[in-house]
PDB file of C-alpha atoms in Angstrom:
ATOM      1  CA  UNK A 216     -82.398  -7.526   2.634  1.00 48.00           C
ATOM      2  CA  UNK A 217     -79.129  -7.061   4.415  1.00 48.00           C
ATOM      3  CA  UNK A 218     -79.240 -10.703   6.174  1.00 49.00           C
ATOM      4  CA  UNK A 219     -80.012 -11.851   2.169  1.00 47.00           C
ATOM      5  CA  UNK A 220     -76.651  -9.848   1.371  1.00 44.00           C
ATOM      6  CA  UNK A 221     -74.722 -11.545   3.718  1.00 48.00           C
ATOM      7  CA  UNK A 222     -76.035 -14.813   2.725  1.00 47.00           C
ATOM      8  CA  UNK A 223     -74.999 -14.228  -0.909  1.00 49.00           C
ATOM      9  CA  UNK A 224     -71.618 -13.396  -0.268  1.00 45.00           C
ATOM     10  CA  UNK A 225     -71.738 -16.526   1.663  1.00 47.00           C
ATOM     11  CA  UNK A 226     -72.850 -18.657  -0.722  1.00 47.00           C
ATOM     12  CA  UNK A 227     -70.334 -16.446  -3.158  1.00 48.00           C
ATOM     13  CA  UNK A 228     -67.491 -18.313  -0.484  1.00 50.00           C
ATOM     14  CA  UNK A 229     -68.813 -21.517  -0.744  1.00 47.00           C
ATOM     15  CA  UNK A 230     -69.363 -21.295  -4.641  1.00 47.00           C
ATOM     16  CA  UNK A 231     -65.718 -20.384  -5.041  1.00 47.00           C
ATOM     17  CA  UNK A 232     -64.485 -23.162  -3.254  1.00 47.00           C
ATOM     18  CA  UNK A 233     -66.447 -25.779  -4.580  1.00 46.00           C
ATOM     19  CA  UNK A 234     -67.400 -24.844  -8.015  1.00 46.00           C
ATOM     20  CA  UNK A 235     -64.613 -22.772  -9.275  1.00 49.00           C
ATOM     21  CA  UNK A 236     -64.511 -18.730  -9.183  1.00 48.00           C
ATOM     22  CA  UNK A 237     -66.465 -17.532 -12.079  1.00 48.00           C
ATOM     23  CA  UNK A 238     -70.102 -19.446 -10.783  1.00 48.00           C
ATOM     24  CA  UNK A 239     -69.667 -17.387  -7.733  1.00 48.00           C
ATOM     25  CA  UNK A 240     -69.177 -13.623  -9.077  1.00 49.00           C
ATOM     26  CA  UNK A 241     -72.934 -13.603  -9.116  1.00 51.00           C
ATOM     27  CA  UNK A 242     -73.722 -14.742  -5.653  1.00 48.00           C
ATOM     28  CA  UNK A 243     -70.886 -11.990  -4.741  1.00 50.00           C
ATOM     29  CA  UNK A 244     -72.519  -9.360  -7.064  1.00 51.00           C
ATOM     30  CA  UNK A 245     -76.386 -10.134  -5.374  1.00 50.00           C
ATOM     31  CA  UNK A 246     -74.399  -9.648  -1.984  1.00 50.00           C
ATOM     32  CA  UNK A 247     -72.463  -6.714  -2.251  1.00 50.00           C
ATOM     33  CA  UNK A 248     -75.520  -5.078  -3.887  1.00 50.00           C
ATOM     34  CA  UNK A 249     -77.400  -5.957  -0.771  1.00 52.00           C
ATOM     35  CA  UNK A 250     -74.675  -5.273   1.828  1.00 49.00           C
ATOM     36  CA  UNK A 251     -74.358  -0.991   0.293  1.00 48.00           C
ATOM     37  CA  UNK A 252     -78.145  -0.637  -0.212  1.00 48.00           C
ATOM     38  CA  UNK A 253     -79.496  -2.810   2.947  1.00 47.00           C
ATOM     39  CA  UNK A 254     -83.395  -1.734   2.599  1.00 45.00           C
ATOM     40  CA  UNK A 255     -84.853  -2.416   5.979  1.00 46.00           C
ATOM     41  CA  UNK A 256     -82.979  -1.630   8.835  1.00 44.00           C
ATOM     42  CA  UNK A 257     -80.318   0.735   7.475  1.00 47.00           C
ATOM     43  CA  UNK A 258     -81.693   3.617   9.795  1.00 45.00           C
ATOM     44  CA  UNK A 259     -83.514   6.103   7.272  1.00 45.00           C
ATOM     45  CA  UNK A 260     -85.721   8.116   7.880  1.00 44.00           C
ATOM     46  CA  UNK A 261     -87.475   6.748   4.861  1.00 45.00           C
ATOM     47  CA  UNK A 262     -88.195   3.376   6.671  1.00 47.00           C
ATOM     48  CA  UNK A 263     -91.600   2.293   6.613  1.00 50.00           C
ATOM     49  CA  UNK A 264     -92.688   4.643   4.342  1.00 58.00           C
ATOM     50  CA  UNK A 265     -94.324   3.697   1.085  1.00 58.00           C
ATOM     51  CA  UNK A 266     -91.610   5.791  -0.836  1.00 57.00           C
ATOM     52  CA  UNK A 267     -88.997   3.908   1.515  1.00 57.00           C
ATOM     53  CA  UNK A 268     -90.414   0.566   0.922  1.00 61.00           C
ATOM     54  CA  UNK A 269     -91.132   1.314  -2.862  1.00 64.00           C
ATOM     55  CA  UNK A 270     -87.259   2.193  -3.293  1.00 66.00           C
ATOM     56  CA  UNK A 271     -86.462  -0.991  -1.698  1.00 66.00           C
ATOM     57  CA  UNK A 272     -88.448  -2.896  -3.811  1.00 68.00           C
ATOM     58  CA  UNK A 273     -86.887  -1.511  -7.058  1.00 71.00           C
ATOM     59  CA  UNK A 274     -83.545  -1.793  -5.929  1.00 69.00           C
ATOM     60  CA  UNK A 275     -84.285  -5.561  -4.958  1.00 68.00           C
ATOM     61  CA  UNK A 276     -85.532  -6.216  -7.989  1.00 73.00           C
ATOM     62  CA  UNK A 277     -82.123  -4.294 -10.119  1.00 73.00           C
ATOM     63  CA  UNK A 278     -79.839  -6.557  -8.010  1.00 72.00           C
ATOM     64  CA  UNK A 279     -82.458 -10.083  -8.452  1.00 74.00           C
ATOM     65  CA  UNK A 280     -82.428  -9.096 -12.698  1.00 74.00           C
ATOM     66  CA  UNK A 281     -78.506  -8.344 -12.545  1.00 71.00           C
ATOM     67  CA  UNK A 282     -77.880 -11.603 -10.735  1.00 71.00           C
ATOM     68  CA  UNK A 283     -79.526 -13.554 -13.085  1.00 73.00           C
ATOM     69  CA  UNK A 284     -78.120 -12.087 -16.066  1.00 74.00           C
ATOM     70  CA  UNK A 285     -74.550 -12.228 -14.708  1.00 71.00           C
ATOM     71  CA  UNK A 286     -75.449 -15.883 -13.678  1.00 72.00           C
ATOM     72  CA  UNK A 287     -76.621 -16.520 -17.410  1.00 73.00           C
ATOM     73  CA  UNK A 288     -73.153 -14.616 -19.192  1.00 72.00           C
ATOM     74  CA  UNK A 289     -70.888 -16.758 -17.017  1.00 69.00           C
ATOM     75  CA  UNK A 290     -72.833 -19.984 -17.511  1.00 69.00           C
ATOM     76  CA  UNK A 291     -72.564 -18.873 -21.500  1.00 70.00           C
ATOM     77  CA  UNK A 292     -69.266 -18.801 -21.841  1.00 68.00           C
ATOM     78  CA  UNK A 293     -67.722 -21.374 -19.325  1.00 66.00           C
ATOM     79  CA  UNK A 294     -70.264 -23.845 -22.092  1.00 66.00           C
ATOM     80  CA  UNK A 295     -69.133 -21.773 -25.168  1.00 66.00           C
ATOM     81  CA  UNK A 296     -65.488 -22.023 -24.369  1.00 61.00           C
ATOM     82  CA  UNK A 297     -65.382 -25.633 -23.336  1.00 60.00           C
ATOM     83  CA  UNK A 298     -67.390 -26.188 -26.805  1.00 60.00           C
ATOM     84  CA  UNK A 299     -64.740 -24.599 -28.896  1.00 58.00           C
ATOM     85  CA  UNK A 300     -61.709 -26.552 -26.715  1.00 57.00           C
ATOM     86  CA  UNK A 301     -63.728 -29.453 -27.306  1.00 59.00           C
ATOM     87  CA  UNK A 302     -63.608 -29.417 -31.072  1.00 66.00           C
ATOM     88  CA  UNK A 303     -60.262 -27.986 -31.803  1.00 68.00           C
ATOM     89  CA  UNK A 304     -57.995 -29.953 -33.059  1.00 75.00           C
ATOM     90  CA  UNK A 305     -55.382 -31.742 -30.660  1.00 76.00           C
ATOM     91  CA  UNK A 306     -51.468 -31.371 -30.038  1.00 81.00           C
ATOM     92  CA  UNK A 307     -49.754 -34.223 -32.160  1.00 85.00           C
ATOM     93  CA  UNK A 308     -46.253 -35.434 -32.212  1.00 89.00           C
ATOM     94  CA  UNK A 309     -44.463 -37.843 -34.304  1.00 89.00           C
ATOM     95  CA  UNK A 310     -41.896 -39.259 -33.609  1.00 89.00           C
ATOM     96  CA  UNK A 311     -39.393 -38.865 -36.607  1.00 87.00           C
ATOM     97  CA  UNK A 312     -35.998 -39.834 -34.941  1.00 86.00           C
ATOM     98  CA  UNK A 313     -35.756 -43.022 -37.248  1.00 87.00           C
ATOM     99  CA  UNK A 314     -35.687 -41.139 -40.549  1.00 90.00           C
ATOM    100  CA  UNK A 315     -33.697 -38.191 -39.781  1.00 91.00           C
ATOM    101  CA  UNK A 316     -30.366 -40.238 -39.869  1.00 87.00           C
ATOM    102  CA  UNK A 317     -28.833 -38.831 -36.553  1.00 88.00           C
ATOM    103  CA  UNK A 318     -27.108 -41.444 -34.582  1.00 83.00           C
ATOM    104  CA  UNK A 319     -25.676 -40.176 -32.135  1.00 87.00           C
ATOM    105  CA  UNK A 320     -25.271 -41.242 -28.879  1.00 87.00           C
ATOM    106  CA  UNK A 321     -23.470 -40.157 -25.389  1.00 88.00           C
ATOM    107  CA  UNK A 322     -20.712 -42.248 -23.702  1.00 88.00           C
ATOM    108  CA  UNK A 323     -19.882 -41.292 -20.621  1.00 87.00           C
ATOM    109  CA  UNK A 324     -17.631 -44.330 -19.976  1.00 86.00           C
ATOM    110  CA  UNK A 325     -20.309 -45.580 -17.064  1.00 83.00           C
ATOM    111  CA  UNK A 326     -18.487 -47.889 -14.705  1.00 79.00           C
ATOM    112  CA  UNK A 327     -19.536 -48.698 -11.034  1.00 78.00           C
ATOM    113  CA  UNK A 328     -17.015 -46.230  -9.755  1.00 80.00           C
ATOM    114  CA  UNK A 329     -19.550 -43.243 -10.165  1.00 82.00           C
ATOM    115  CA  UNK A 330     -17.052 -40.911 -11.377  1.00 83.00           C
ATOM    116  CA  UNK A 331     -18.192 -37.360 -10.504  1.00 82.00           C
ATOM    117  CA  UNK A 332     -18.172 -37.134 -14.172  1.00 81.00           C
ATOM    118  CA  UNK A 333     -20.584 -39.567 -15.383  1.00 80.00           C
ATOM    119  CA  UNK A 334     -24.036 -38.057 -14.322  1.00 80.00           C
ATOM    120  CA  UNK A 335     -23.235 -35.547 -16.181  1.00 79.00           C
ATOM    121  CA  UNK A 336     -24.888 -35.316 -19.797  1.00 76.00           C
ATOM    122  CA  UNK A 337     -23.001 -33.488 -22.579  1.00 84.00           C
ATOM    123  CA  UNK A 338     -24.021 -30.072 -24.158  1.00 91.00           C
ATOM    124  CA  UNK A 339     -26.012 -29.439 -27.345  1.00 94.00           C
ATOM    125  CA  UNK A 340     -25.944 -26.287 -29.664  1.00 95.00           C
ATOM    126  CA  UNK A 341     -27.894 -25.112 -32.169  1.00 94.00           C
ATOM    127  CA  UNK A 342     -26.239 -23.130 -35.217  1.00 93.00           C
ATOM    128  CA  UNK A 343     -26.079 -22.535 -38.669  1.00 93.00           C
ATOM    129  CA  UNK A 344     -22.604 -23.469 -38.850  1.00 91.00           C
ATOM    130  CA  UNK A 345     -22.083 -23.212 -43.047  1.00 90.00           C
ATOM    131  CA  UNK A 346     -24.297 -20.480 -43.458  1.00 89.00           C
ATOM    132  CA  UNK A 347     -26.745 -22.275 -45.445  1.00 92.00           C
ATOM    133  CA  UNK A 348     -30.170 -20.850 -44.174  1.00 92.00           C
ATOM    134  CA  UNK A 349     -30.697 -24.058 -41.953  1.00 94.00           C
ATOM    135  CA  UNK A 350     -30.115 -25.196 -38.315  1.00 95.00           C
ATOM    136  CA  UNK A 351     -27.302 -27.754 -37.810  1.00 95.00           C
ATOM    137  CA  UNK A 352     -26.754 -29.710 -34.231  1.00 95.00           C
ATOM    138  CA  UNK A 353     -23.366 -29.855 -32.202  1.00 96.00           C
ATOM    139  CA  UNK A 354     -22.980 -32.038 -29.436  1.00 95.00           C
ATOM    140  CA  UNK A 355     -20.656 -32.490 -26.805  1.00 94.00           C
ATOM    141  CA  UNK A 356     -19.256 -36.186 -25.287  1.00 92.00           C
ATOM    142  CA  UNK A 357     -17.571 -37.856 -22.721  1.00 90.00           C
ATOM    143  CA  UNK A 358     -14.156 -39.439 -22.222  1.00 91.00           C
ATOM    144  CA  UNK A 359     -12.664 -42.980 -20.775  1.00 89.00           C
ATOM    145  CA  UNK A 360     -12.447 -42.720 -16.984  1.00 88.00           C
ATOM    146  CA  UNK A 361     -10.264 -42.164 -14.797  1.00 88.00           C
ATOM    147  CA  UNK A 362      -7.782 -40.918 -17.240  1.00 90.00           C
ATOM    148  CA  UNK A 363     -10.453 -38.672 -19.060  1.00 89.00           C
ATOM    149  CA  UNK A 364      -9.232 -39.042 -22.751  1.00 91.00           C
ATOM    150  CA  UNK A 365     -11.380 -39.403 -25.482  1.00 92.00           C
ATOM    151  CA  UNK A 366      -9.362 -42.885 -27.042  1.00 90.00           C
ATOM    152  CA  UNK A 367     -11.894 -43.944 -29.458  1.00 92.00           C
ATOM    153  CA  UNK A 368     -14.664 -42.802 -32.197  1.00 92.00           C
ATOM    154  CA  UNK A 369     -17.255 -43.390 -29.336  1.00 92.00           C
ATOM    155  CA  UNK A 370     -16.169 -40.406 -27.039  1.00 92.00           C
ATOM    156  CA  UNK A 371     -16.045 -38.056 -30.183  1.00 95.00           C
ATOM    157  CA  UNK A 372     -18.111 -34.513 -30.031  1.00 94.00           C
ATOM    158  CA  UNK A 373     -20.434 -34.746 -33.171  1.00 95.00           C
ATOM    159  CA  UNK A 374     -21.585 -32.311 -35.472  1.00 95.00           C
ATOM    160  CA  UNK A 375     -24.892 -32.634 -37.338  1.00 95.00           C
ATOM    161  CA  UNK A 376     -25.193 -31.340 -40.473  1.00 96.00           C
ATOM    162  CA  UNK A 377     -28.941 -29.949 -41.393  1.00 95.00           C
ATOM    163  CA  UNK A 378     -29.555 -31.562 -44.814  1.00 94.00           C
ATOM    164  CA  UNK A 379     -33.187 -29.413 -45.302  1.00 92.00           C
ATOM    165  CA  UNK A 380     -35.109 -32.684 -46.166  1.00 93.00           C
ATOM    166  CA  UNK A 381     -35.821 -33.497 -42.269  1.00 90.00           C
ATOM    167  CA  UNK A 382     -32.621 -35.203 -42.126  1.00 94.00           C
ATOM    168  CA  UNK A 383     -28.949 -34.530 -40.857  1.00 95.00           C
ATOM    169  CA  UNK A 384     -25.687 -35.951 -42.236  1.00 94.00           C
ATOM    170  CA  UNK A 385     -22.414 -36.665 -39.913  1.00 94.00           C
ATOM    171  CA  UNK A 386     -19.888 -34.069 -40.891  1.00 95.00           C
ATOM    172  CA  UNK A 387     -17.583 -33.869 -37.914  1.00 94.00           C
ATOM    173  CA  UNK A 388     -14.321 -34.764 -39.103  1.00 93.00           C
ATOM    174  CA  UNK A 389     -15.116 -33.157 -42.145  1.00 93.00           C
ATOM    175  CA  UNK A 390     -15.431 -30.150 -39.811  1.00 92.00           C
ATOM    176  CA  UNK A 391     -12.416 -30.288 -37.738  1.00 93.00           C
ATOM    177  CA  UNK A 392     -14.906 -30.922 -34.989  1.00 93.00           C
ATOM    178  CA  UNK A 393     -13.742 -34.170 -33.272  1.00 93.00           C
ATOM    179  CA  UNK A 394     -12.582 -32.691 -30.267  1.00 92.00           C
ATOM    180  CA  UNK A 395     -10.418 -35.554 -29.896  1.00 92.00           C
ATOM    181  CA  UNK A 396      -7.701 -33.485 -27.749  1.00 93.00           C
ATOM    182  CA  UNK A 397     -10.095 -32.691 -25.607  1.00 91.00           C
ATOM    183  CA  UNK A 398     -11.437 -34.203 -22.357  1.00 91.00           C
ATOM    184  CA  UNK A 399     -14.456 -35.264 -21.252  1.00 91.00           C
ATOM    185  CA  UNK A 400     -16.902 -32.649 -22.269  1.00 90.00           C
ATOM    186  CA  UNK A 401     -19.921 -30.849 -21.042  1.00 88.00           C
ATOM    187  CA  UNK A 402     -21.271 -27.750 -22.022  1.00 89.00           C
ATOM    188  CA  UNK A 403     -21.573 -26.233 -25.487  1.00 93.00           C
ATOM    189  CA  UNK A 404     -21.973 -22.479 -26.067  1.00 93.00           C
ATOM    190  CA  UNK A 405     -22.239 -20.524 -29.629  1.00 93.00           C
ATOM    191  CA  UNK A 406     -21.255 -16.786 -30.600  1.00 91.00           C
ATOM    192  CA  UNK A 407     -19.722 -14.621 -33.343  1.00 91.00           C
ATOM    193  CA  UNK A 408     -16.502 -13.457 -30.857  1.00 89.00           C
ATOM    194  CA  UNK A 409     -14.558 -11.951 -33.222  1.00 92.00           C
ATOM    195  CA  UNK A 410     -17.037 -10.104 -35.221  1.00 92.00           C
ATOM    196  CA  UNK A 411     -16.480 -11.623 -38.614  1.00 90.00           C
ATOM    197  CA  UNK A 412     -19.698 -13.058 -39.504  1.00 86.00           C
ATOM    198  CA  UNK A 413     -18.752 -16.728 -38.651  1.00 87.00           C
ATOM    199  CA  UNK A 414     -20.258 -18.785 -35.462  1.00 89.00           C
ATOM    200  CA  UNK A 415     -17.691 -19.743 -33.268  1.00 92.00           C
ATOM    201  CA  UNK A 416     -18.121 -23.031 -30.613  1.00 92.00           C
ATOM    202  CA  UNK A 417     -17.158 -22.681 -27.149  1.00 93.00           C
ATOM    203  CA  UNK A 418     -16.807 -26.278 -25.453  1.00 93.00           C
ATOM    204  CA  UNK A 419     -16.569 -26.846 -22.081  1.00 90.00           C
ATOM    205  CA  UNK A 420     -14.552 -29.895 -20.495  1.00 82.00           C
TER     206      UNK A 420
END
């Protein structure tokens, strides 16, 4: 019974590898069974007798029936589970761009210079910046290059207002928000730094 053991965990190796870890807990269970109660050979002074060999039997047959149940749970609910992945219902996305009115878009004044600045994309935020309840968009822009000012609409910073219909209406110059004095400019960060209830932009450029 102790060569069986040793087989089992074997196969327990071999199962892992090739058919994933949970078919090979029972081959592992059958063998490490086997491997602390070895039957035959394990020196007892029991060997040989009928008790001895009557023990053996009943242990073989505990580790055999707890084997094959183990086998059976495992095979149960590797089908079960891929059942219920099978007939839940799929991720979707749609793709709503179109209708929610942003239209944005980054300039980074490419040229075939490769500016160290152009790789660089701008910064977004997220904020509630009226205090209405819903989630408005900030994003940062670039600048001409080499001289790094923003001398046109095209390199403004734009501010999206959240219109709570699934679409978002320009309001940047409405907002002060331009950041036409500015230079090209990356990163976007959002905070209440003064404490007075109001979110606060801090751009990067």
């Amino acid at each position: 019974m102790a060569a069986l053991g040793r087989a089992s965990l074997l196969a327990s190796r071999l199962a892992s590898e090739r058919l994933g870890g949970s078919l090979a807990l029972p081959f592992a269970a059958f063998g490490i069974f086997s491997e602390v109660h070895p039957g035959e050979g394990n020196g007892s002074v029991m060997e040989g007798t009928r008790l001895g060999r009557r023990r053996n039997g009943i242990l073989y047959f505990r580790t055999i029936v707890f084997s094959v149940a183990l086998t059976a749970a495992v095979i149960w609910i590797r089908l079960f589970s891929n059942r219920t992945w099978a007939n839940s219902p799929r991720p979707h996305f749609v793709d709503v761009a179109p209708r929610s009115g942003i239209s944005y878009s980054t300039n980074n004044h490419f040229t075939g210079r490769k500016y160290f600045q152009q790789p660089m994309c701008g910064g977004v935020a997220i904020l509630d910046f009226d205090n209405d309840g819903r989630m408005d968009i900030y994003l940062t822009n670039g600048a001409r290059l080499p001289e790094l000012r923003k001398e046109n609409p095209s390199f403004y910073n734009c501010l999206l207002r959240n219109q709570g219909n699934g679409t978002f209406k320009d309001v940047t110059s409405e907002a002060g928000l331009t950041g036409s004095q500015l230079d090209f400019c990356y990163g976007v960060a959002t905070g209440d730094f003064d404490n007075d209830g109001a979110t606060d932009l801090f751009v990067c450029n």
